Short mmCIF file of C-alpha atoms and ligand atoms in Angstrom, two decimals:
data_model
loop_
_atom_site.label_atom_id
_atom_site.label_comp_id
_atom_site.label_asym_id
_atom_site.label_seq_id
_atom_site.Cartn_x
_atom_site.Cartn_y
_atom_site.Cartn_z
CA MET T 1 -23.68 -0.38 -58.18
CA THR T 2 -24.17 -4.19 -58.35
CA GLY T 3 -26.75 -5.92 -56.19
CA ASP T 4 -24.09 -7.30 -53.81
CA ASN T 5 -22.47 -3.91 -53.34
CA CYS T 6 -25.87 -2.42 -52.67
CA VAL T 7 -26.54 -4.97 -49.87
CA VAL T 8 -23.12 -4.26 -48.33
CA PHE T 9 -23.81 -0.52 -48.54
CA LEU T 10 -27.18 -0.94 -46.83
CA VAL T 11 -25.66 -3.14 -44.10
CA VAL T 12 -22.93 -0.55 -43.46
CA LEU T 13 -25.51 2.23 -43.43
CA THR T 14 -27.72 0.33 -40.97
CA PHE T 15 -24.67 -0.35 -38.80
CA LEU T 16 -23.69 3.36 -38.80
CA TRP T 17 -27.24 4.33 -38.00
CA THR T 18 -27.51 1.95 -35.03
CA ALA T 19 -23.99 2.87 -33.89
CA ALA T 20 -24.97 6.53 -33.93
CA ARG T 21 -27.84 5.87 -31.56
CA GLY T 22 -25.92 3.14 -29.77
CA ASP T 23 -24.74 2.68 -26.23
CA VAL T 24 -22.64 5.20 -24.38
CA GLN T 25 -20.21 4.11 -21.72
CA CYS T 26 -19.78 6.86 -19.12
CA ILE T 27 -17.31 7.04 -16.24
CA PHE T 28 -18.52 7.93 -12.74
CA MET T 29 -17.93 11.62 -11.88
CA GLU T 30 -16.59 12.43 -15.35
CA SER T 31 -18.32 14.14 -18.29
CA CYS T 32 -20.08 12.18 -20.99
CA ILE T 33 -21.55 13.06 -24.39
CA LEU T 34 -24.89 11.53 -25.40
CA PRO T 35 -24.86 11.78 -29.21
CA CYS T 36 -27.86 12.96 -31.20
CA SER T 37 -28.24 14.69 -34.54
CA PHE T 38 -31.12 16.05 -36.63
CA ASP T 39 -31.89 17.79 -39.86
CA PRO T 40 -31.88 21.49 -38.92
CA GLY T 41 -34.63 23.89 -39.98
CA PRO T 42 -36.73 26.75 -38.60
CA GLU T 43 -38.50 26.56 -35.20
CA ILE T 44 -36.18 24.12 -33.48
CA VAL T 45 -37.50 22.23 -30.45
CA ILE T 46 -35.24 19.84 -28.49
CA HIS T 47 -36.26 17.67 -25.53
CA TRP T 48 -33.88 15.26 -23.81
CA VAL T 49 -35.87 12.94 -21.55
CA GLN T 50 -34.91 9.99 -19.36
CA GLY T 51 -37.87 7.73 -18.57
CA ASN T 52 -40.41 10.38 -17.62
CA LYS T 53 -37.82 12.81 -16.25
CA PRO T 54 -37.18 15.98 -18.25
CA VAL T 55 -33.40 16.28 -18.62
CA HIS T 56 -32.86 19.26 -20.92
CA SER T 57 -35.09 21.33 -23.23
CA TYR T 58 -34.39 23.97 -25.85
CA TYR T 59 -36.86 26.02 -27.91
CA HIS T 60 -37.41 29.65 -29.00
CA ASN T 61 -33.60 29.67 -29.46
CA ALA T 62 -32.89 29.22 -25.75
CA ASN T 63 -32.39 26.57 -23.07
CA LYS T 64 -35.56 25.99 -21.03
CA LEU T 65 -34.73 24.35 -17.75
CA SER T 66 -37.66 25.27 -15.51
CA HIS T 67 -39.11 21.74 -15.70
CA GLN T 68 -35.75 19.97 -15.51
CA ASP T 69 -35.60 17.08 -13.02
CA LYS T 70 -33.54 18.30 -10.08
CA ARG T 71 -31.15 15.34 -10.32
CA TYR T 72 -29.77 17.01 -13.46
CA THR T 73 -29.46 20.56 -12.11
CA GLY T 74 -26.32 22.25 -13.39
CA ARG T 75 -25.07 19.09 -15.09
CA THR T 76 -26.47 19.33 -18.62
CA SER T 77 -25.73 21.45 -21.67
CA LEU T 78 -26.00 21.39 -25.45
CA PHE T 79 -23.25 22.42 -27.85
CA GLU T 80 -25.21 25.53 -28.81
CA SER T 81 -22.88 26.64 -31.59
CA GLN T 82 -23.38 23.22 -33.20
CA ILE T 83 -27.20 23.09 -33.14
CA LEU T 84 -27.56 24.75 -36.53
CA ASN T 85 -25.14 22.14 -37.92
CA GLY T 86 -27.55 19.44 -36.75
CA ASN T 87 -25.65 18.43 -33.59
CA VAL T 88 -27.93 18.27 -30.55
CA SER T 89 -25.70 15.99 -28.45
CA LEU T 90 -26.11 16.36 -24.70
CA LEU T 91 -23.13 16.99 -22.45
CA LEU T 92 -23.75 15.38 -19.06
CA LYS T 93 -21.30 16.39 -16.34
CA LYS T 94 -20.33 14.66 -13.04
CA VAL T 95 -22.01 11.44 -14.13
CA GLU T 96 -23.70 9.47 -11.36
CA ILE T 97 -24.48 5.76 -11.21
CA GLN T 98 -28.20 6.70 -11.16
CA ASP T 99 -27.78 8.31 -14.60
CA ARG T 100 -27.84 4.83 -16.17
CA GLY T 101 -30.75 4.15 -18.50
CA GLN T 102 -32.28 4.99 -21.83
CA TYR T 103 -32.47 8.63 -22.93
CA LYS T 104 -34.78 9.95 -25.59
CA CYS T 105 -33.63 12.76 -27.86
CA TYR T 106 -36.72 14.41 -29.35
CA THR T 107 -36.21 17.03 -32.07
CA SER T 108 -38.65 18.92 -34.22
CA THR T 109 -38.67 21.70 -36.80
CA ILE T 110 -41.34 22.79 -39.25
CA LYS T 111 -40.01 19.98 -41.47
CA GLY T 112 -41.09 17.31 -39.00
CA ASN T 113 -39.97 15.55 -35.84
CA LYS T 114 -37.68 12.70 -34.83
CA GLU T 115 -37.10 10.52 -31.74
CA GLN T 116 -33.76 8.85 -31.08
CA TYR T 117 -32.59 6.77 -28.16
CA VAL T 118 -29.27 6.59 -26.36
CA SER T 119 -28.56 3.91 -23.82
CA VAL T 120 -26.25 5.11 -21.03
CA ASN T 121 -24.15 2.76 -18.96
CA VAL T 122 -22.00 4.03 -16.10
CA LYS T 123 -18.97 2.42 -14.53
CA ALA T 124 -16.46 3.39 -11.89
CA PRO T 125 -13.20 1.51 -12.51
CA VAL T 126 -10.80 0.63 -9.69
CA SER T 127 -8.46 3.60 -9.66
CA GLU T 128 -6.32 2.82 -6.65
CA VAL T 129 -5.99 0.46 -3.71
CA ASN T 130 -4.92 1.70 -0.28
CA VAL T 131 -2.72 -0.55 1.79
CA GLU T 132 -2.25 -0.21 5.54
CA GLN T 133 0.35 -2.34 7.22
CA THR T 134 1.11 -3.26 10.80
CA GLY T 135 3.58 -5.85 12.03
CA ASP T 136 1.12 -8.69 11.69
CA SER T 137 -1.58 -7.65 9.24
CA ILE T 138 -2.09 -6.04 5.86
CA THR T 139 -5.34 -4.20 5.09
CA CYS T 140 -6.32 -3.55 1.53
CA SER T 141 -9.16 -1.16 0.69
CA SER T 142 -10.60 0.67 -2.26
CA ASN T 143 -13.64 2.83 -2.84
CA GLY T 144 -15.81 4.48 -5.47
CA ILE T 145 -16.17 1.33 -7.58
CA TYR T 146 -19.04 0.17 -9.82
CA PRO T 147 -20.25 -2.49 -10.52
CA GLN T 148 -19.58 -4.53 -7.37
CA PRO T 149 -15.85 -5.33 -7.10
CA GLU T 150 -14.06 -8.47 -6.00
CA LEU T 151 -10.96 -8.58 -3.82
CA LYS T 152 -8.61 -11.55 -3.99
CA TRP T 153 -5.52 -12.29 -1.92
CA SER T 154 -2.72 -14.41 -3.28
CA THR T 155 0.90 -15.20 -2.54
CA ILE T 156 3.79 -16.44 -4.65
CA LEU T 157 4.96 -19.07 -2.16
CA PRO T 158 2.58 -21.62 -0.67
CA SER T 159 1.39 -20.14 2.57
CA ASN T 160 -1.83 -20.22 4.57
CA LEU T 161 -3.81 -17.04 4.11
CA THR T 162 -5.97 -15.94 7.03
CA ILE T 163 -8.43 -13.32 5.83
CA MET T 164 -10.25 -11.13 8.35
CA ASN T 165 -12.90 -8.43 8.24
CA HIS T 166 -13.73 -8.80 4.57
CA THR T 167 -16.46 -6.23 3.86
CA VAL T 168 -18.18 -4.77 0.81
CA HIS T 169 -20.68 -1.97 1.07
CA GLN T 170 -22.55 0.34 -1.21
CA THR T 171 -22.65 4.07 -0.52
CA GLU T 172 -25.57 6.44 -1.07
CA GLN T 173 -24.07 7.25 -4.48
CA GLN T 174 -24.40 3.51 -5.27
CA VAL T 175 -20.65 2.98 -5.64
CA TYR T 176 -18.92 0.23 -3.69
CA THR T 177 -16.29 0.27 -0.97
CA ILE T 178 -14.33 -2.90 -0.35
CA ARG T 179 -11.96 -3.73 2.50
CA SER T 180 -10.13 -6.84 3.63
CA SER T 181 -7.35 -7.70 6.08
CA LEU T 182 -4.81 -10.49 5.88
CA LEU T 183 -3.16 -11.87 8.98
CA ILE T 184 0.54 -12.43 8.35
CA SER T 185 1.82 -15.51 10.08
CA ASP T 186 4.87 -15.93 7.89
CA HIS T 187 7.49 -13.18 7.71
CA SER T 188 9.94 -15.15 5.53
CA GLU T 189 12.05 -12.97 3.29
CA GLY T 190 11.12 -13.05 -0.35
CA LEU T 191 7.50 -13.70 0.57
CA GLU T 192 5.04 -11.64 -1.43
CA TYR T 193 1.35 -11.01 -0.74
CA ILE T 194 -0.87 -9.70 -3.51
CA CYS T 195 -4.27 -8.07 -3.15
CA ASN T 196 -6.14 -7.77 -6.46
CA VAL T 197 -9.29 -5.65 -6.66
CA THR T 198 -11.31 -6.09 -9.85
CA THR T 199 -14.49 -4.83 -11.43
CA GLY T 200 -15.31 -5.60 -15.04
CA GLU T 201 -12.14 -5.11 -17.08
CA SER T 202 -10.36 -2.90 -14.60
CA TYR T 203 -8.19 -4.13 -11.77
CA TRP T 204 -5.61 -2.80 -9.37
CA LYS T 205 -2.96 -4.92 -7.77
CA ALA T 206 -1.17 -4.16 -4.53
CA THR T 207 1.95 -6.18 -3.78
CA VAL T 208 3.53 -6.42 -0.33
CA ARG T 209 7.02 -7.92 -0.30
CA GLN T 210 9.49 -8.75 2.46
CA GLN T 211 13.10 -8.20 1.34
CA ALA T 212 16.30 -9.58 2.85
CA PRO T 213 17.58 -7.42 5.73
CA VAL T 214 20.30 -4.86 5.07
CA THR T 215 23.25 -4.07 7.37
CA SER T 216 24.78 -0.62 7.42
CA GLU T 217 28.49 -0.05 6.77
CA ASP T 218 30.39 2.99 8.03
CA SER T 219 27.06 4.43 9.19
CA GLU T 220 25.67 4.31 5.66
CA ALA T 221 23.17 2.02 3.96
CA SER T 222 21.33 1.71 0.68
CA ILE T 223 17.81 0.31 0.76
CA SER T 224 16.34 -0.71 -2.56
CA CYS T 225 12.79 -0.39 -3.81
CA ILE T 226 11.72 -1.16 -7.39
CA THR T 227 12.28 0.87 -10.53
CA ALA T 228 9.12 1.97 -12.25
CA LYS T 229 8.64 3.66 -15.60
CA THR T 230 5.26 5.03 -14.69
CA LEU T 231 5.92 6.23 -11.14
CA ARG T 232 3.08 8.30 -9.72
CA SER T 233 4.18 8.61 -6.12
CA LEU T 234 6.65 7.15 -3.65
CA VAL T 235 6.58 7.24 0.14
CA TRP T 236 9.35 5.92 2.41
CA LYS T 237 8.30 5.03 5.96
CA PHE T 238 10.14 3.93 9.09
CA ASN T 239 8.69 1.32 11.45
CA TYR T 240 5.42 1.34 9.46
CA ASN T 241 4.10 4.68 10.69
CA GLN T 242 6.81 7.38 10.55
CA ILE T 243 7.01 9.12 7.20
CA ILE T 244 10.55 9.75 5.97
CA LEU T 245 9.82 11.34 2.61
CA LYS T 246 7.20 11.66 -0.10
CA LYS T 247 8.03 11.96 -3.77
CA THR T 248 5.70 12.77 -6.65
CA THR T 249 6.50 12.97 -10.36
CA SER T 250 3.96 15.46 -11.64
CA PRO T 251 4.72 17.97 -10.29
CA ALA T 252 8.23 16.68 -9.50
CA ASN T 253 8.67 17.17 -5.78
CA ILE T 254 10.32 15.57 -2.72
CA GLN T 255 9.19 16.44 0.77
CA TYR T 256 10.96 15.28 3.96
CA TRP T 257 9.38 14.72 7.35
CA ASN T 258 10.87 15.70 10.73
CA ASN T 259 14.66 15.44 10.79
CA TRP T 260 14.97 12.74 8.16
CA LYS T 261 16.49 15.11 5.61
CA GLN T 262 19.77 15.00 7.58
CA LYS T 263 19.83 11.21 7.43
CA VAL T 264 19.08 10.87 3.73
CA LYS T 265 22.18 11.11 1.58
CA GLU T 266 20.34 10.53 -1.65
CA GLU T 267 16.98 9.54 -3.00
CA SER T 268 18.10 7.96 -6.24
CA GLU T 269 16.56 7.90 -9.72
CA SER T 270 15.94 4.17 -9.25
CA ASN T 271 13.95 4.91 -6.06
CA ASN T 272 16.65 3.59 -3.70
CA LEU T 273 17.02 5.27 -0.33
CA ILE T 274 20.63 5.99 0.65
CA LEU T 275 21.09 6.82 4.32
CA LYS T 276 24.04 8.38 6.17
CA ASP T 277 25.12 9.21 9.76
CA LEU T 278 23.21 6.19 11.01
CA SER T 279 22.89 5.34 14.67
CA SER T 280 20.85 2.81 16.61
CA ASP T 281 17.84 5.14 16.39
CA GLN T 282 17.61 4.35 12.68
CA GLN T 283 17.64 0.58 13.13
CA GLY T 284 14.24 -0.81 12.16
CA MET T 285 11.84 -1.53 9.33
CA TYR T 286 11.98 0.62 6.18
CA THR T 287 9.01 0.54 3.83
CA CYS T 288 8.84 1.83 0.30
CA GLU T 289 5.26 2.45 -0.88
CA LEU T 290 5.29 3.00 -4.61
CA THR T 291 2.35 3.69 -6.90
CA THR T 292 2.56 3.23 -10.66
CA ALA T 293 -0.09 3.37 -13.35
CA ASN T 294 -0.48 -0.40 -12.85
CA GLY T 295 -0.63 -0.83 -9.13
CA THR T 296 0.88 -0.36 -5.70
CA TYR T 297 4.09 -1.94 -4.40
CA ILE T 298 4.99 -2.11 -0.72
CA ILE T 299 8.54 -3.28 -0.08
CA ASN T 300 9.69 -3.91 3.50
CA THR T 301 13.40 -4.07 4.42
CA PHE T 302 14.84 -4.40 7.91
CA LEU T 303 17.95 -2.29 8.50
CA ASN T 304 20.54 -3.46 11.04
CA VAL T 305 22.87 -0.79 12.36
CA PRO T 306 25.71 -2.83 13.94
CA GLY T 307 27.94 -1.43 16.69
CA SER T 308 24.86 0.49 17.60
CA ASN T 309 24.10 0.62 21.32
CA GLN T 310 20.93 -1.36 20.73
CA GLY T 311 21.80 -3.68 23.66
CA LYS T 312 23.07 -0.96 26.00
CA PRO T 313 19.80 0.34 27.44
CA THR T 314 18.94 -3.18 28.64
CA VAL T 315 22.40 -3.62 30.18
CA LEU T 316 22.06 -0.19 31.82
CA ILE T 317 18.66 -1.10 33.25
CA ALA T 318 20.01 -4.42 34.52
CA VAL T 319 22.92 -2.62 36.22
CA ILE T 320 20.56 -0.12 37.82
CA VAL T 321 18.28 -2.93 39.02
CA ILE T 322 21.25 -4.82 40.52
CA VAL T 323 22.51 -1.65 42.25
CA ILE T 324 19.05 -1.01 43.68
CA VAL T 325 18.72 -4.62 44.84
CA ILE T 326 22.13 -4.46 46.54
CA ALA T 327 21.28 -1.10 48.09
CA LEU T 328 17.98 -2.47 49.38
CA ALA T 329 19.69 -5.57 50.70
CA VAL T 330 22.32 -3.46 52.49
CA ALA T 331 19.63 -1.16 53.84
CA GLY T 332 17.66 -4.22 54.98
CA ILE T 333 20.67 -5.65 56.79
CA VAL T 334 21.40 -2.29 58.43
CA ALA T 335 17.77 -1.87 59.40
CA GLY T 336 17.76 -5.43 60.75
CA ILE T 337 20.81 -4.69 62.90
CA ILE T 338 19.29 -1.46 64.21
CA HIS T 339 16.01 -3.23 64.81
CA SER T 340 17.63 -6.04 66.77
CA LYS T 341 19.66 -3.47 68.74
CA ARG T 342 16.43 -1.58 69.49
CA LYS T 343 14.79 -4.81 70.60
CA LYS T 344 17.57 -5.26 73.10
CA ASN T 345 16.98 -1.73 74.46
CA THR T 346 13.15 -1.84 74.43
CA SER T 347 12.97 -0.96 78.14
CA SER T 348 15.42 1.99 77.88
CA GLU T 349 14.72 5.32 76.06
CA GLU T 350 15.64 6.14 72.42
CA PRO T 351 19.39 6.17 72.01
CA GLY T 352 19.22 9.31 69.84
CA TYR T 353 17.24 11.06 72.48
CA ASP T 354 19.74 10.09 75.07
CA LEU T 355 22.49 11.50 72.91
CA VAL T 356 20.66 14.83 72.40
CA GLN T 357 19.91 14.97 76.04
CA ALA T 358 23.50 14.24 76.85
CA LYS T 359 24.65 16.92 74.43
CA GLY T 360 22.12 19.40 75.72
CA SER T 361 23.19 18.87 79.29
CA ASP T 362 26.83 19.57 78.41
C1 LIG V 401 -21.34 17.45 -31.39
O1 LIG V 401 -20.38 18.40 -31.00
C2 LIG V 401 -19.53 17.99 -29.95
C3 LIG V 401 -18.65 19.16 -29.54
O2 LIG V 401 -17.96 19.68 -30.63
C4 LIG V 401 -18.74 16.78 -30.40
O3 LIG V 401 -17.88 16.34 -29.37
C5 LIG V 401 -19.69 15.67 -30.79
O4 LIG V 401 -18.97 14.54 -31.27
C6 LIG V 401 -20.67 16.16 -31.85
N1 LIG V 401 -21.66 15.11 -32.03
C7 LIG V 401 -22.16 14.80 -33.23
C8 LIG V 401 -23.20 13.73 -33.24
O5 LIG V 401 -21.79 15.34 -34.24
C1 LIG V 402 -1.49 -24.63 6.36
O1 LIG V 402 -2.34 -25.10 7.38
C2 LIG V 402 -2.47 -26.51 7.41
C3 LIG V 402 -3.49 -26.87 8.48
O2 LIG V 402 -3.62 -25.89 9.46
C4 LIG V 402 -1.11 -27.15 7.68
O3 LIG V 402 -1.22 -28.54 7.67
C5 LIG V 402 -0.13 -26.71 6.59
O4 LIG V 402 1.15 -27.20 6.86
C6 LIG V 402 -0.09 -25.20 6.51
N1 LIG V 402 0.73 -24.83 5.36
C7 LIG V 402 1.67 -23.88 5.41
C8 LIG V 402 2.42 -23.64 4.15
O5 LIG V 402 1.89 -23.23 6.42
C1 LIG V 403 -11.18 -6.70 12.54
O1 LIG V 403 -12.27 -6.03 13.17
C2 LIG V 403 -12.20 -6.00 14.57
C3 LIG V 403 -13.48 -5.38 15.10
O2 LIG V 403 -14.02 -4.47 14.21
C4 LIG V 403 -10.97 -5.23 15.00
O3 LIG V 403 -10.87 -5.19 16.41
C5 LIG V 403 -9.74 -5.90 14.43
O4 LIG V 403 -8.60 -5.13 14.73
C6 LIG V 403 -9.87 -6.03 12.92
N1 LIG V 403 -8.74 -6.80 12.43
C7 LIG V 403 -7.95 -6.37 11.49
C8 LIG V 403 -6.83 -7.28 11.12
O5 LIG V 403 -8.11 -5.30 10.93
C1 LIG V 404 -6.47 -9.74 -11.01
O1 LIG V 404 -7.73 -10.31 -11.28
C2 LIG V 404 -8.15 -10.20 -12.63
C3 LIG V 404 -9.53 -10.77 -12.73
O2 LIG V 404 -9.70 -11.89 -11.94
C4 LIG V 404 -7.16 -10.92 -13.54
O3 LIG V 404 -7.54 -10.76 -14.88
C5 LIG V 404 -5.79 -10.34 -13.31
O4 LIG V 404 -4.84 -11.05 -14.08
C6 LIG V 404 -5.42 -10.43 -11.84
N1 LIG V 404 -4.13 -9.82 -11.66
C7 LIG V 404 -3.20 -10.32 -10.86
C8 LIG V 404 -1.93 -9.61 -10.80
O5 LIG V 404 -3.42 -11.34 -10.21
C1 LIG V 405 2.92 -1.61 -16.25
O1 LIG V 405 2.27 -2.07 -17.42
C2 LIG V 405 3.01 -1.91 -18.61
C3 LIG V 405 2.17 -2.34 -19.77
O2 LIG V 405 0.86 -2.57 -19.38
C4 LIG V 405 4.29 -2.72 -18.52
O3 LIG V 405 5.05 -2.53 -19.67
C5 LIG V 405 5.08 -2.28 -17.31
O4 LIG V 405 6.23 -3.10 -17.15
C6 LIG V 405 4.23 -2.36 -16.07
N1 LIG V 405 5.00 -1.82 -14.97
C7 LIG V 405 5.11 -2.44 -13.82
C8 LIG V 405 5.94 -1.77 -12.79
O5 LIG V 405 4.59 -3.50 -13.60
#
């Protein structure tokens, strides 16, 4: 081995050594392995410690957890079958944000002892954004995020964005919840609003788009959504709050709500909704809420059902009102006539009474 090679070898060795004790990136609520190894021998003693908190101990060939800090109860274990191979890595389950910090792995045998350190970092990436929609606002929210997320609204066309109720708060578990509402002043078709929630490298984008209205033909209509390679779930809604159907890919399943099954001719591969037997009751806003591995898409389409009796109830009400008005007017006139007649006969007795009397005396 030449001198140069020797230096390279030492550098690589040092790198491997530091990497072995290096940082561990854990994910909130998932399991994480804190690596540690030693040179096995008789009379093994293992202590995993965080700060001054006992995390996990092992000696006399058994786990000893009586002094374990209660924050770690039921969440730690060693790979016992691997201990004699020199692997004393710690398996930490249901990782919490508070688990961040430096951990000491102490090992000893009759051959000697060793202390190694593992630095644990915990993050909770943005895994999904919930979108709630009403006629004039969109609310975007997400929870269980760490470190503190950011939420940004944007739009593809120039438009004034009015943001309301923007809140961020940290739960007892130290993860963040973020929520923000956008007031929609512009309902132009083709307009797209995007809500982007980010923390560190991870982000989740929710897109709300207004599509051109669709008009039914022969009581049928096809309403398009978007095609997605990585579809997780799809929900079709009517007038923002009535669920039509829910579709999931794993397991593959479609579930219909109320009587919508009779109105849906097909729920196509490309996520289009094909409707049949349409009547005025089905005229309104159709929303496709689609979740992929990348984000959420909310596509709104207004469906016109022409020849529908949409106008008729108003006409009917108007007719009824006119009839009532005429009836009242007629009644008023009649009453007025009677009243004026009565006025003329104020001194005499009731005409009806007279009549009864007359009849009775017959
Ligand atoms: C110890 O064993 C576990 C389980 O087989 C493995 O995942 C881990 O990588 C091993 N660690 C070391 C330092 O060998
Ligand atoms: C945004 O608001 C400003 C001031 O209120 C107004 O001048 C501008 O025209 C608006 N822009 C759009 C695209 O609505
Ligand atoms: C904002 O908050 C207020 C009070 O909490 C509430 O009345 C209002 O509906 C909220 N606005 C939106 C757009 O969510
Ligand atoms: C969301 O925000 C992140 C960070 O600011 C950025 O990297 C990403 O491109 C944004 N995505 C969209 C769709 O705007
Ligand atoms: C999701 O992301 C992948 C790659 O990151 C991309 O190929 C795909 O087109 C994206 N899908 C959507 C619907 O944006």
